[in-house]
Structures are given as structure tokens and as C-alpha cells.
mmCIF file of C-alpha atoms in Angstrom:
data_model
loop_
_atom_site.group_PDB
_atom_site.id
_atom_site.type_symbol
_atom_site.label_atom_id
_atom_site.label_comp_id
_atom_site.label_asym_id
_atom_site.label_seq_id
_atom_site.Cartn_x
_atom_site.Cartn_y
_atom_site.Cartn_z
ATOM 1 C CA MET I 17 -0.954 -27.993 -22.883
ATOM 2 C CA GLY I 18 -2.848 -27.291 -19.585
ATOM 3 C CA GLU I 19 -5.380 -30.276 -18.493
ATOM 4 C CA PHE I 20 -8.490 -27.832 -18.055
ATOM 5 C CA MET I 21 -8.593 -26.722 -21.857
ATOM 6 C CA THR I 22 -11.807 -26.491 -23.773
ATOM 7 C CA GLU I 23 -10.843 -24.826 -26.700
ATOM 8 C CA THR I 24 -8.534 -25.994 -29.665
ATOM 9 C CA HIS I 25 -6.596 -23.536 -31.392
ATOM 10 C CA THR I 26 -3.822 -24.230 -34.321
ATOM 11 C CA ARG I 27 -1.009 -22.278 -35.535
ATOM 12 C CA PRO I 28 1.876 -23.015 -37.744
ATOM 13 C CA ALA I 29 4.383 -24.379 -36.325
ATOM 14 C CA GLY I 30 7.168 -21.962 -34.438
ATOM 15 C CA VAL I 31 4.540 -19.521 -34.289
ATOM 16 C CA ARG I 32 4.076 -17.346 -30.993
ATOM 17 C CA PRO I 33 0.970 -15.746 -30.602
ATOM 18 C CA SER I 34 0.882 -11.858 -30.285
ATOM 19 C CA THR I 35 0.148 -10.307 -27.117
ATOM 20 C CA GLU I 36 -2.744 -8.984 -28.713
ATOM 21 C CA THR I 37 -4.459 -12.746 -29.075
ATOM 22 C CA LEU I 38 -4.433 -12.779 -25.452
ATOM 23 C CA GLU I 39 -5.645 -9.248 -24.967
ATOM 24 C CA ARG I 40 -8.525 -9.792 -27.252
ATOM 25 C CA ARG I 41 -9.275 -13.028 -25.196
ATOM 26 C CA GLY I 42 -8.969 -11.015 -21.956
ATOM 27 C CA SER I 43 -10.854 -8.176 -22.722
ATOM 28 C CA ILE I 44 -13.634 -7.612 -19.815
ATOM 29 C CA ALA I 45 -17.217 -5.980 -20.069
ATOM 30 C CA THR I 46 -17.850 -2.793 -18.725
ATOM 31 C CA ASP I 47 -21.544 -3.053 -19.049
ATOM 32 C CA ARG I 48 -22.535 -4.926 -15.988
ATOM 33 C CA ASP I 49 -25.318 -6.375 -17.731
ATOM 34 C CA ASP I 50 -23.255 -8.524 -20.135
ATOM 35 C CA GLY I 51 -23.709 -12.063 -19.770
ATOM 36 C CA PRO I 52 -20.480 -14.134 -19.222
ATOM 37 C CA GLY I 53 -18.695 -15.078 -22.603
ATOM 38 C CA PRO I 54 -18.028 -18.674 -23.035
ATOM 39 C CA LEU I 55 -14.569 -18.520 -21.271
ATOM 40 C CA ASP I 56 -15.682 -17.155 -18.223
ATOM 41 C CA GLY I 57 -18.937 -19.308 -18.122
ATOM 42 C CA PRO I 58 -18.454 -23.130 -18.542
ATOM 43 C CA GLU I 59 -14.824 -23.170 -18.304
ATOM 44 C CA ALA I 60 -14.414 -21.143 -15.244
ATOM 45 C CA ALA I 61 -17.064 -23.225 -13.412
ATOM 46 C CA ALA I 62 -15.557 -26.507 -14.801
ATOM 47 C CA ILE I 63 -12.318 -25.641 -13.502
ATOM 48 C CA LEU I 64 -13.881 -24.192 -10.080
ATOM 49 C CA GLU I 65 -15.767 -27.204 -9.561
ATOM 50 C CA ARG I 66 -12.921 -29.036 -10.084
ATOM 51 C CA VAL I 67 -10.689 -27.492 -7.952
ATOM 52 C CA ARG I 68 -13.535 -27.297 -5.009
ATOM 53 C CA ALA I 69 -13.541 -31.145 -5.021
ATOM 54 C CA THR I 70 -9.537 -31.285 -4.820
ATOM 55 C CA VAL I 71 -8.979 -28.706 -2.710
ATOM 56 C CA ASP I 72 -11.589 -29.426 -0.024
ATOM 57 C CA PRO I 73 -10.705 -32.598 1.244
ATOM 58 C CA GLU I 74 -7.291 -31.481 2.461
ATOM 59 C CA LEU I 75 -8.950 -28.267 3.372
ATOM 60 C CA ARG I 76 -10.515 -30.127 5.876
ATOM 61 C CA ALA I 77 -7.898 -32.568 6.637
ATOM 62 C CA ALA I 78 -5.832 -29.119 7.855
ATOM 63 C CA VAL I 79 -8.394 -27.934 9.798
ATOM 64 C CA GLU I 80 -8.845 -31.299 11.989
ATOM 65 C CA ALA I 81 -5.645 -30.304 13.444
ATOM 66 C CA LEU I 82 -6.809 -27.224 15.109
ATOM 67 C CA PRO I 83 -7.747 -27.462 18.975
ATOM 68 C CA THR I 84 -11.340 -28.245 19.315
ATOM 69 C CA SER I 85 -12.913 -24.737 20.305
ATOM 70 C CA LEU I 86 -10.785 -23.631 17.211
ATOM 71 C CA ARG I 87 -11.972 -25.843 14.916
ATOM 72 C CA ARG I 88 -15.802 -25.642 15.823
ATOM 73 C CA ILE I 89 -15.212 -21.804 14.689
ATOM 74 C CA THR I 90 -13.570 -22.443 11.562
ATOM 75 C CA ARG I 91 -15.911 -25.155 10.121
ATOM 76 C CA TYR I 92 -18.917 -22.584 10.998
ATOM 77 C CA HIS I 93 -16.433 -19.881 8.984
ATOM 78 C CA PHE I 94 -16.570 -22.538 6.005
ATOM 79 C CA GLY I 95 -20.144 -23.531 6.078
ATOM 80 C CA TRP I 96 -19.637 -27.303 7.065
ATOM 81 C CA GLU I 97 -21.119 -26.645 10.505
ATOM 82 C CA HIS I 98 -23.999 -24.644 12.086
ATOM 83 C CA ALA I 99 -23.165 -22.243 15.316
ATOM 84 C CA ASP I 100 -24.545 -25.353 17.222
ATOM 85 C CA GLY I 101 -21.920 -27.989 15.420
ATOM 86 C CA THR I 102 -24.321 -29.645 13.577
ATOM 87 C CA PRO I 103 -23.427 -30.362 10.197
ATOM 88 C CA ALA I 104 -24.368 -27.860 7.226
ATOM 89 C CA ALA I 105 -24.121 -27.753 3.419
ATOM 90 C CA GLY I 106 -23.048 -24.230 3.456
ATOM 91 C CA ASN I 107 -20.946 -22.310 0.613
ATOM 92 C CA ALA I 108 -17.137 -22.318 1.428
ATOM 93 C CA GLY I 109 -16.666 -19.515 -1.549
ATOM 94 C CA LYS I 110 -15.754 -20.274 -5.080
ATOM 95 C CA ALA I 111 -11.808 -21.610 -4.623
ATOM 96 C CA ILE I 112 -10.653 -18.807 -6.965
ATOM 97 C CA ARG I 113 -7.593 -18.543 -5.165
ATOM 98 C CA PRO I 114 -6.043 -22.283 -4.807
ATOM 99 C CA ALA I 115 -7.715 -22.766 -8.705
ATOM 100 C CA LEU I 116 -4.999 -20.034 -9.827
ATOM 101 C CA VAL I 117 -2.341 -22.189 -7.862
ATOM 102 C CA LEU I 118 -3.655 -25.317 -9.520
ATOM 103 C CA THR I 119 -3.992 -23.847 -12.729
ATOM 104 C CA ALA I 120 -0.616 -21.753 -13.192
ATOM 105 C CA ALA I 121 1.143 -25.363 -12.414
ATOM 106 C CA ALA I 122 -0.646 -26.846 -15.233
ATOM 107 C CA ALA I 123 -0.300 -24.423 -17.732
ATOM 108 C CA LEU I 124 3.679 -24.051 -17.011
ATOM 109 C CA GLY I 125 4.077 -27.846 -15.835
ATOM 110 C CA GLY I 126 1.043 -30.032 -16.669
ATOM 111 C CA PRO I 127 -1.014 -32.456 -14.653
ATOM 112 C CA ARG I 128 2.314 -33.687 -12.647
ATOM 113 C CA ALA I 129 2.660 -30.233 -11.697
ATOM 114 C CA ARG I 130 -0.903 -29.369 -10.976
ATOM 115 C CA ALA I 131 -0.904 -32.646 -8.573
ATOM 116 C CA ALA I 132 2.530 -31.670 -6.893
ATOM 117 C CA ALA I 133 1.154 -27.848 -6.200
ATOM 118 C CA LEU I 134 -2.135 -29.181 -4.040
ATOM 119 C CA ARG I 135 -0.579 -28.363 -0.934
ATOM 120 C CA ALA I 136 0.359 -25.163 -1.819
ATOM 121 C CA ALA I 137 -3.584 -24.578 -3.205
ATOM 122 C CA VAL I 138 -4.559 -25.317 0.415
ATOM 123 C CA ALA I 139 -2.080 -23.037 2.048
ATOM 124 C CA VAL I 140 -3.124 -20.344 -0.095
ATOM 125 C CA GLU I 141 -6.907 -20.951 0.711
ATOM 126 C CA LEU I 142 -5.888 -20.832 4.553
ATOM 127 C CA VAL I 143 -4.581 -17.492 4.344
ATOM 128 C CA HIS I 144 -7.086 -15.953 2.464
ATOM 129 C CA ASN I 145 -9.666 -16.918 4.749
ATOM 130 C CA PHE I 146 -7.542 -16.090 7.488
ATOM 131 C CA THR I 147 -7.882 -12.514 5.678
ATOM 132 C CA LEU I 148 -11.743 -12.567 5.807
ATOM 133 C CA LEU I 149 -12.168 -13.459 9.245
ATOM 134 C CA HIS I 150 -9.774 -10.551 10.398
ATOM 135 C CA ASP I 151 -11.691 -8.139 7.744
ATOM 136 C CA ASP I 152 -14.968 -8.947 9.020
ATOM 137 C CA VAL I 153 -14.100 -8.392 12.495
ATOM 138 C CA MET I 154 -12.346 -4.894 11.558
ATOM 139 C CA ASP I 155 -15.344 -3.858 9.194
ATOM 140 C CA ARG I 156 -17.903 -4.968 11.184
ATOM 141 C CA ASP I 157 -19.489 -6.662 8.538
ATOM 142 C CA ALA I 158 -22.066 -8.656 9.602
ATOM 143 C CA THR I 159 -23.069 -11.062 6.666
ATOM 144 C CA ARG I 160 -20.826 -13.360 4.792
ATOM 145 C CA ARG I 161 -21.820 -15.732 2.186
ATOM 146 C CA HIS I 162 -25.396 -15.352 3.438
ATOM 147 C CA ARG I 163 -24.829 -16.042 6.985
ATOM 148 C CA ALA I 164 -23.500 -14.531 10.330
ATOM 149 C CA THR I 165 -20.324 -13.893 9.989
ATOM 150 C CA ALA I 166 -17.870 -15.756 12.781
ATOM 151 C CA TRP I 167 -17.437 -12.921 14.894
ATOM 152 C CA THR I 168 -21.057 -11.947 15.345
ATOM 153 C CA VAL I 169 -21.361 -15.410 16.595
ATOM 154 C CA PHE I 170 -18.468 -16.435 18.780
ATOM 155 C CA GLY I 171 -17.013 -13.124 19.574
ATOM 156 C CA ASP I 172 -14.219 -10.690 18.115
ATOM 157 C CA ALA I 173 -11.199 -12.610 19.768
ATOM 158 C CA ASP I 174 -12.274 -15.867 18.946
ATOM 159 C CA ALA I 175 -12.811 -15.229 15.298
ATOM 160 C CA ILE I 176 -9.278 -13.410 15.347
ATOM 161 C CA LEU I 177 -7.811 -16.656 16.968
ATOM 162 C CA ALA I 178 -9.398 -18.694 14.368
ATOM 163 C CA GLY I 179 -7.655 -16.256 11.549
ATOM 164 C CA ASP I 180 -4.498 -16.623 13.270
ATOM 165 C CA ALA I 181 -4.452 -20.034 13.082
ATOM 166 C CA LEU I 182 -5.665 -20.615 9.720
ATOM 167 C CA GLN I 183 -2.413 -18.433 8.771
ATOM 168 C CA ALA I 184 -0.071 -20.798 10.714
ATOM 169 C CA LEU I 185 -1.648 -23.935 9.436
ATOM 170 C CA ALA I 186 -1.002 -22.679 5.874
ATOM 171 C CA LEU I 187 2.850 -21.984 6.578
ATOM 172 C CA ARG I 188 3.257 -25.397 8.528
ATOM 173 C CA LEU I 189 1.447 -27.380 5.328
ATOM 174 C CA LEU I 190 4.347 -25.470 2.996
ATOM 175 C CA ALA I 191 7.070 -26.256 5.615
ATOM 176 C CA GLU I 192 6.142 -29.894 5.766
ATOM 177 C CA ASP I 193 5.801 -30.039 2.109
ATOM 178 C CA PRO I 194 8.728 -32.177 0.578
ATOM 179 C CA HIS I 195 8.688 -30.386 -3.123
ATOM 180 C CA PRO I 196 11.932 -28.761 -3.969
ATOM 181 C CA ALA I 197 9.666 -25.332 -4.368
ATOM 182 C CA SER I 198 7.925 -25.680 -0.743
ATOM 183 C CA ALA I 199 10.752 -23.142 1.281
ATOM 184 C CA ALA I 200 10.497 -20.677 -1.867
ATOM 185 C CA ALA I 201 6.490 -20.537 -1.938
ATOM 186 C CA GLY I 202 6.765 -20.747 1.944
ATOM 187 C CA ALA I 203 8.918 -17.596 1.935
ATOM 188 C CA ARG I 204 6.730 -16.051 -0.796
ATOM 189 C CA LEU I 205 3.365 -16.573 0.982
ATOM 190 C CA ALA I 206 4.390 -15.332 4.301
ATOM 191 C CA ASP I 207 6.048 -12.198 2.369
ATOM 192 C CA CYS I 208 2.543 -11.833 0.922
ATOM 193 C CA VAL I 209 0.846 -12.026 4.266
ATOM 194 C CA VAL I 210 2.966 -9.215 5.284
ATOM 195 C CA GLU I 211 1.682 -7.294 2.332
ATOM 196 C CA LEU I 212 -1.847 -7.936 3.292
ATOM 197 C CA CYS I 213 -1.321 -6.722 6.736
ATOM 198 C CA ALA I 214 0.205 -3.597 5.392
ATOM 199 C CA GLY I 215 -2.654 -3.310 2.503
ATOM 200 C CA GLN I 216 -5.462 -3.806 5.559
ATOM 201 C CA GLN I 217 -3.544 -1.191 7.680
ATOM 202 C CA ALA I 218 -3.605 1.477 5.191
ATOM 203 C CA ASP I 219 -7.189 0.694 4.533
ATOM 204 C CA THR I 220 -8.067 1.367 8.196
ATOM 205 C CA ALA I 221 -5.936 4.501 8.112
ATOM 206 C CA LEU I 222 -7.807 5.991 5.060
ATOM 207 C CA GLU I 223 -11.123 5.606 6.880
ATOM 208 C CA LYS I 224 -10.128 7.958 9.853
ATOM 209 C CA ARG I 225 -9.263 10.457 6.827
ATOM 210 C CA GLY I 226 -11.598 13.213 5.488
ATOM 211 C CA PRO I 227 -13.294 12.457 2.132
ATOM 212 C CA GLY I 228 -10.931 15.290 0.612
ATOM 213 C CA GLU I 229 -7.599 14.104 2.234
ATOM 214 C CA VAL I 230 -7.768 10.881 0.381
ATOM 215 C CA GLY I 231 -5.740 10.350 -3.380
ATOM 216 C CA LEU I 232 -6.470 7.923 -5.846
ATOM 217 C CA ASP I 233 -2.975 6.566 -6.374
ATOM 218 C CA GLU I 234 -2.664 5.629 -2.425
ATOM 219 C CA VAL I 235 -6.123 3.578 -2.565
ATOM 220 C CA LEU I 236 -5.117 2.039 -5.625
ATOM 221 C CA ALA I 237 -1.738 0.785 -4.148
ATOM 222 C CA MET I 238 -3.929 -0.465 -1.027
ATOM 223 C CA ALA I 239 -5.851 -2.193 -3.119
ATOM 224 C CA GLU I 240 -3.326 -3.858 -4.850
ATOM 225 C CA ALA I 241 -1.677 -4.982 -1.312
ATOM 226 C CA LYS I 242 -5.122 -6.286 -0.136
ATOM 227 C CA THR I 243 -6.565 -8.332 -3.183
ATOM 228 C CA GLY I 244 -4.178 -8.408 -5.794
ATOM 229 C CA ALA I 245 -1.447 -9.546 -3.500
ATOM 230 C CA LEU I 246 -2.453 -12.717 -2.794
ATOM 231 C CA LEU I 247 -3.856 -13.086 -6.206
ATOM 232 C CA GLY I 248 -0.270 -12.565 -7.719
ATOM 233 C CA CYS I 249 1.111 -15.066 -4.820
ATOM 234 C CA ALA I 250 -1.333 -18.084 -6.156
ATOM 235 C CA CYS I 251 -0.023 -17.669 -9.771
ATOM 236 C CA ALA I 252 3.615 -17.290 -8.479
ATOM 237 C CA LEU I 253 3.317 -20.392 -6.394
ATOM 238 C CA GLY I 254 1.772 -22.595 -9.081
ATOM 239 C CA ALA I 255 4.880 -21.552 -11.267
ATOM 240 C CA LEU I 256 7.089 -22.178 -8.711
ATOM 241 C CA TYR I 257 5.757 -25.716 -8.275
ATOM 242 C CA ALA I 258 6.175 -26.348 -12.254
ATOM 243 C CA GLY I 259 9.680 -25.413 -11.918
ATOM 244 C CA ALA I 260 9.107 -22.404 -13.994
ATOM 245 C CA ALA I 261 12.088 -19.717 -14.809
ATOM 246 C CA ASP I 262 12.135 -16.966 -12.727
ATOM 247 C CA GLU I 263 10.969 -14.117 -15.039
ATOM 248 C CA ASP I 264 7.808 -16.555 -15.730
ATOM 249 C CA VAL I 265 7.415 -16.500 -11.973
ATOM 250 C CA VAL I 266 7.431 -12.763 -12.111
ATOM 251 C CA ALA I 267 4.984 -12.368 -14.899
ATOM 252 C CA LEU I 268 2.428 -14.743 -13.342
ATOM 253 C CA ASP I 269 2.556 -12.626 -9.909
ATOM 254 C CA ALA I 270 2.185 -9.613 -12.004
ATOM 255 C CA PHE I 271 -0.793 -11.181 -13.932
ATOM 256 C CA GLY I 272 -2.513 -12.178 -10.536
ATOM 257 C CA ARG I 273 -1.782 -8.547 -9.061
ATOM 258 C CA GLU I 274 -3.232 -6.764 -12.418
ATOM 259 C CA ALA I 275 -6.163 -9.144 -12.318
ATOM 260 C CA GLY I 276 -6.471 -8.925 -8.752
ATOM 261 C CA LEU I 277 -7.008 -5.412 -9.014
ATOM 262 C CA ALA I 278 -9.546 -5.539 -11.726
ATOM 263 C CA PHE I 279 -11.385 -7.777 -9.086
ATOM 264 C CA GLN I 280 -11.275 -5.296 -6.599
ATOM 265 C CA LEU I 281 -12.615 -2.297 -8.736
ATOM 266 C CA ILE I 282 -15.440 -4.892 -9.774
ATOM 267 C CA ASP I 283 -16.145 -5.860 -6.246
ATOM 268 C CA ASP I 284 -16.107 -2.159 -5.255
ATOM 269 C CA VAL I 285 -18.728 -1.482 -7.481
ATOM 270 C CA ILE I 286 -21.006 -4.316 -6.559
ATOM 271 C CA GLY I 287 -20.523 -3.207 -2.890
ATOM 272 C CA ILE I 288 -22.425 -0.072 -4.078
ATOM 273 C CA TRP I 289 -24.640 -1.253 -6.940
ATOM 274 C CA GLY I 290 -24.897 -5.255 -5.961
ATOM 275 C CA ASP I 291 -27.931 -7.028 -5.657
ATOM 276 C CA PRO I 292 -27.904 -8.649 -1.707
ATOM 277 C CA CYS I 293 -29.782 -11.296 -2.966
ATOM 278 C CA HIS I 294 -26.638 -12.459 -4.508
ATOM 279 C CA THR I 295 -23.845 -10.773 -2.665
ATOM 280 C CA GLY I 296 -24.994 -11.814 0.371
ATOM 281 C CA LYS I 297 -24.699 -8.202 2.175
ATOM 282 C CA PRO I 298 -26.966 -5.721 2.691
ATOM 283 C CA ALA I 299 -27.084 -3.186 -0.068
ATOM 284 C CA GLY I 300 -24.946 -0.283 -0.105
ATOM 285 C CA ALA I 301 -22.849 -1.778 2.720
ATOM 286 C CA ASP I 302 -19.665 0.437 1.743
ATOM 287 C CA LEU I 303 -21.555 3.354 1.427
ATOM 288 C CA ALA I 304 -23.106 3.393 4.850
ATOM 289 C CA ALA I 305 -19.593 2.292 6.420
ATOM 290 C CA ARG I 306 -18.422 5.567 4.656
ATOM 291 C CA LYS I 307 -15.570 3.431 2.847
ATOM 292 C CA LYS I 308 -13.217 5.393 0.665
ATOM 293 C CA SER I 309 -13.618 2.454 -2.016
ATOM 294 C CA LEU I 310 -12.384 2.987 -5.449
ATOM 295 C CA PRO I 311 -15.236 4.071 -7.269
ATOM 296 C CA VAL I 312 -15.861 6.586 -4.154
ATOM 297 C CA VAL I 313 -12.296 8.187 -4.064
ATOM 298 C CA ALA I 314 -12.687 8.429 -8.025
ATOM 299 C CA ALA I 315 -15.717 10.280 -7.660
ATOM 300 C CA LEU I 316 -14.370 12.224 -4.853
ATOM 301 C CA THR I 317 -11.303 13.595 -6.667
ATOM 302 C CA SER I 318 -13.183 14.292 -9.916
ATOM 303 C CA GLY I 319 -14.117 17.703 -9.442
ATOM 304 C CA GLY I 320 -17.480 19.135 -9.970
ATOM 305 C CA PRO I 321 -20.817 19.204 -8.287
ATOM 306 C CA ALA I 322 -21.688 15.633 -7.518
ATOM 307 C CA ALA I 323 -17.558 15.321 -5.871
ATOM 308 C CA ALA I 324 -18.649 18.251 -3.648
ATOM 309 C CA GLU I 325 -22.179 16.573 -3.057
ATOM 310 C CA LEU I 326 -20.363 13.347 -2.224
ATOM 311 C CA ALA I 327 -17.973 14.785 0.021
ATOM 312 C CA ALA I 328 -20.720 16.500 1.862
ATOM 313 C CA LEU I 329 -22.482 13.461 2.056
ATOM 314 C CA TYR I 330 -19.605 11.616 3.750
ATOM 315 C CA GLU I 331 -18.482 13.931 6.228
ATOM 316 C CA VAL I 332 -21.900 13.244 8.302
ATOM 317 C CA PRO I 333 -22.957 9.969 9.711
ATOM 318 C CA TYR I 334 -24.918 7.430 7.562
ATOM 319 C CA ASP I 335 -28.571 8.141 7.135
ATOM 320 C CA GLU I 336 -30.550 5.305 5.598
ATOM 321 C CA GLU I 337 -32.483 8.108 3.412
ATOM 322 C CA ASP I 338 -29.481 9.123 1.992
ATOM 323 C CA LEU I 339 -28.036 5.732 0.588
ATOM 324 C CA GLN I 340 -29.733 6.337 -3.000
ATOM 325 C CA ARG I 341 -28.877 9.868 -2.810
ATOM 326 C CA THR I 342 -24.886 8.800 -2.163
ATOM 327 C CA ALA I 343 -25.055 6.348 -4.887
ATOM 328 C CA LEU I 344 -26.129 8.609 -7.331
ATOM 329 C CA ALA I 345 -23.736 11.177 -6.579
ATOM 330 C CA VAL I 346 -20.850 8.545 -7.201
ATOM 331 C CA GLU I 347 -22.250 7.463 -10.440
ATOM 332 C CA ARG I 348 -22.867 11.199 -11.497
ATOM 333 C CA ALA I 349 -19.438 12.094 -10.337
ATOM 334 C CA GLY I 350 -18.156 9.456 -12.584
ATOM 335 C CA GLY I 351 -16.902 6.774 -9.980
ATOM 336 C CA ARG I 352 -18.766 3.763 -11.389
ATOM 337 C CA ASP I 353 -17.922 4.483 -15.010
ATOM 338 C CA TRP I 354 -14.130 5.137 -14.182
ATOM 339 C CA ALA I 355 -14.183 1.881 -11.918
ATOM 340 C CA GLN I 356 -15.375 -0.179 -15.040
ATOM 341 C CA ALA I 357 -12.720 1.448 -17.313
ATOM 342 C CA GLN I 358 -10.407 1.021 -15.005
ATOM 343 C CA ALA I 359 -11.001 -2.727 -14.546
ATOM 344 C CA ALA I 360 -10.953 -3.205 -18.320
ATOM 345 C CA GLU I 361 -7.011 -1.781 -18.620
ATOM 346 C CA ARG I 362 -6.125 -3.694 -15.347
ATOM 347 C CA MET I 363 -7.177 -6.851 -17.362
ATOM 348 C CA ALA I 364 -5.404 -5.760 -20.363
ATOM 349 C CA ARG I 365 -2.197 -5.383 -18.464
ATOM 350 C CA ALA I 366 -2.853 -8.695 -17.155
ATOM 351 C CA MET I 367 -3.069 -10.162 -20.212
ATOM 352 C CA GLN I 368 0.156 -8.760 -21.368
ATOM 353 C CA GLU I 369 1.601 -10.502 -18.154
ATOM 354 C CA LEU I 370 0.260 -13.787 -18.893
ATOM 355 C CA ALA I 371 1.268 -13.742 -22.445
ATOM 356 C CA ARG I 372 5.063 -13.350 -21.231
ATOM 357 C CA ALA I 373 5.015 -16.440 -19.266
ATOM 358 C CA VAL I 374 2.273 -18.430 -20.801
ATOM 359 C CA PRO I 375 2.252 -17.624 -24.880
ATOM 360 C CA ASP I 376 0.357 -20.513 -25.792
ATOM 361 C CA PRO I 377 -3.644 -19.555 -25.774
ATOM 362 C CA GLU I 378 -4.500 -23.149 -25.188
ATOM 363 C CA GLU I 379 -1.999 -23.610 -22.333
ATOM 364 C CA ALA I 380 -3.299 -20.132 -21.188
ATOM 365 C CA GLY I 381 -6.775 -20.506 -21.368
ATOM 366 C CA GLY I 382 -7.801 -21.861 -17.819
ATOM 367 C CA LEU I 383 -5.888 -18.890 -16.132
ATOM 368 C CA LEU I 384 -7.817 -16.346 -18.624
ATOM 369 C CA ALA I 385 -10.981 -18.021 -17.730
ATOM 370 C CA LEU I 386 -10.226 -17.330 -14.187
ATOM 371 C CA ALA I 387 -9.372 -14.196 -14.406
ATOM 372 C CA GLU I 388 -12.313 -13.072 -16.794
ATOM 373 C CA PHE I 389 -14.592 -15.176 -14.400
ATOM 374 C CA VAL I 390 -13.616 -12.800 -11.498
ATOM 375 C CA THR I 391 -13.928 -9.403 -13.358
ATOM 376 C CA ARG I 392 -17.126 -10.116 -15.221
ATOM 377 C CA ARG I 393 -19.305 -10.649 -12.166
ATOM 378 C CA ASN I 394 -22.551 -8.831 -11.874
ATOM 379 C CA ASN I 395 -23.775 -9.306 -8.462
#
């Protein structure tokens, strides 16, 4: 049994739980006013707190290897320092991806596998933050985690180079890891970075096309590459460090990808209707940037007057007075409802994949808690 479990389930010896059992536990609420359930509340919070405490010292140690100029940018980005270099008690993020690495390792290999996968967890967190530094530059996002983004403080070039350095650190951590799974993990993480870059390139290319020129399937594929790929890779790395069979590694990768796509769907909903006090970003930032997020594309391709109105709004530069009108058009055209329903469907698929690799609900509970945590967010 994984070490993070807080629930106790009993069943007759030799009886494997059905996929339906995990699906019932893994269903997500599509009403954003619903509060978190027992799995995605205390259990997920405990896992993330424990992982953050475990990963942060290793993360800081890895960053210390950077040259002084890059180290300063990186420390600022993680919230450890202010722009002037003085200490800060900032928010370094929720540590969802390293938590998936460690929890997957524990689910398939127990506490020893979890301990052995620490470097892999840090590597995944470094790659995640490499993408954040680059994304903020490309998207021109001015705030992240309730503070100015690195590029607004240090400039585009320095932020990009700091991100590049984090990616290199991640791959070096795995290259120097004596664990037998490290080579396979390094190759998988490198492939994931390529997929992330391809997804980001597709995203930027989509933004250059008109609102009537983008299909829903290609936006879903782009979102899987940008978001699902790294969550899937995190789960797969945990499985590799647990010495899991190939089919279990593949199943956990698929679990993470589906949960990641559900995460992106909810994130896109929050990007339009989220509260800036919780998100740390301006209200309607995605609409202001005319981003073709999943709810927007679903609305654009739905047909009908609301879709036509939204397409017309997206053809002209952003006007602050049109923000509410644009958000309402997305909602009236069904974009919000579609995104929430699609997120629920993706979570159901994720549970099917999880049941293949970790059929015992007790052992799967930590991964399920994390998946529910990221898809039940309401801010």
C-alpha cells in the first residue's frame, strides 16, 4: 500500500475492484460552486504539503549550481527572493507534478520507490518551471503567483535563458542519478520536452489564425501536448522508478495525460471566469489576449447566433468594455458547459487507465486525490 493513504477499504481476498469503483471515486463536479470532496481536500493537501517539504531542499540545491546571474532570476521566479535579491517567502507553486512522480512511485513500489524517485520529481518540477518562464514571455503575462513575472523584471532574454538553464539542470539530475531507471527516465523527459515545445508552437500558430479557422480536435491535441504530456510523464517516471511493467508505465502516462487535459479544460474556464484574487491574474486575461482556449473554440464551433457574435468580437482588438459581452457569448454558445462536461469525461478516462495500473483503490487513492485536486479547482 502507498504511504499516503488515509482511507481504509476492505474486500474479499483475490477480488479486484472494478474500473467503475475508481470511476465513482474519480468523478468530478462540473458545478464550480461545489466544494472539494474528502479525497481532493485534506488528502491532496497533505500530499502536496509533504511533497513540497521534501522537494524544496533538493530544488534549491539544484538551483544553487547555476551561475549567479541566472540563479538570481530563478530564485525570484520561485518566490524565494525579491527582485533586489533579498529573501522572500513567496509561493513556489503547488508541486502537483513532483507529487505525481512520488505518489506514482509509492503506489507501485512503496516508500522505498518513493524515496528513490526524489531526483526525478525535482527534474519534473524544473522542467515545469522552464515552461512557465518561457510561456510568460510568449504570452506576455505580467503576473504569476500574485507577483510580477520574471520577464517583466529582468527582461525577455534573461527569463528565457533562466528557463533554458532549468531544463538543462533537470536532464543533468537524471543523467547523474545512479538509479537503474534514470536513463529511461531521462529519455522520456527529453521526449516530453520536445512534445511540450511542439504543443507551445501549435498554440502560438493557432493564435495567428482567424476565429473561424480553428478546429476543436486540433486544440484538444495541442492542449494534451502542452499540459497533459508533462503530467503523464510525471506519473510514468514514478512508475519507472518503482520498477513497474511496461504496460503499467504506459497506463500511468495515459492517466496523467487524461487528468492533465481535464486540468487544462478547468484552467481555461478559470482563465475566463476565475476570480483574480485567487488566480493571481487579471480577470478575463485569456479573452483580452484573444486566446483560442478550449471553451472559446468549443463556442466558436457550436454554430448559432452566440457563436457568430463571439467570432465577430474575436475579429477586432480587445476592448475592455466588451469583456463581459465576450465572456457571456462564450457561455451562451455552450463553451463553459462543454468544457466542464469534457473535463468530467476526461477524468473518467483517467480513472480507467489508473485502474489498469493500480487496481487497488487504497493504493490508487493518492493519485486519485491529486487528479481530483487539479480538476475541482474553482478559482
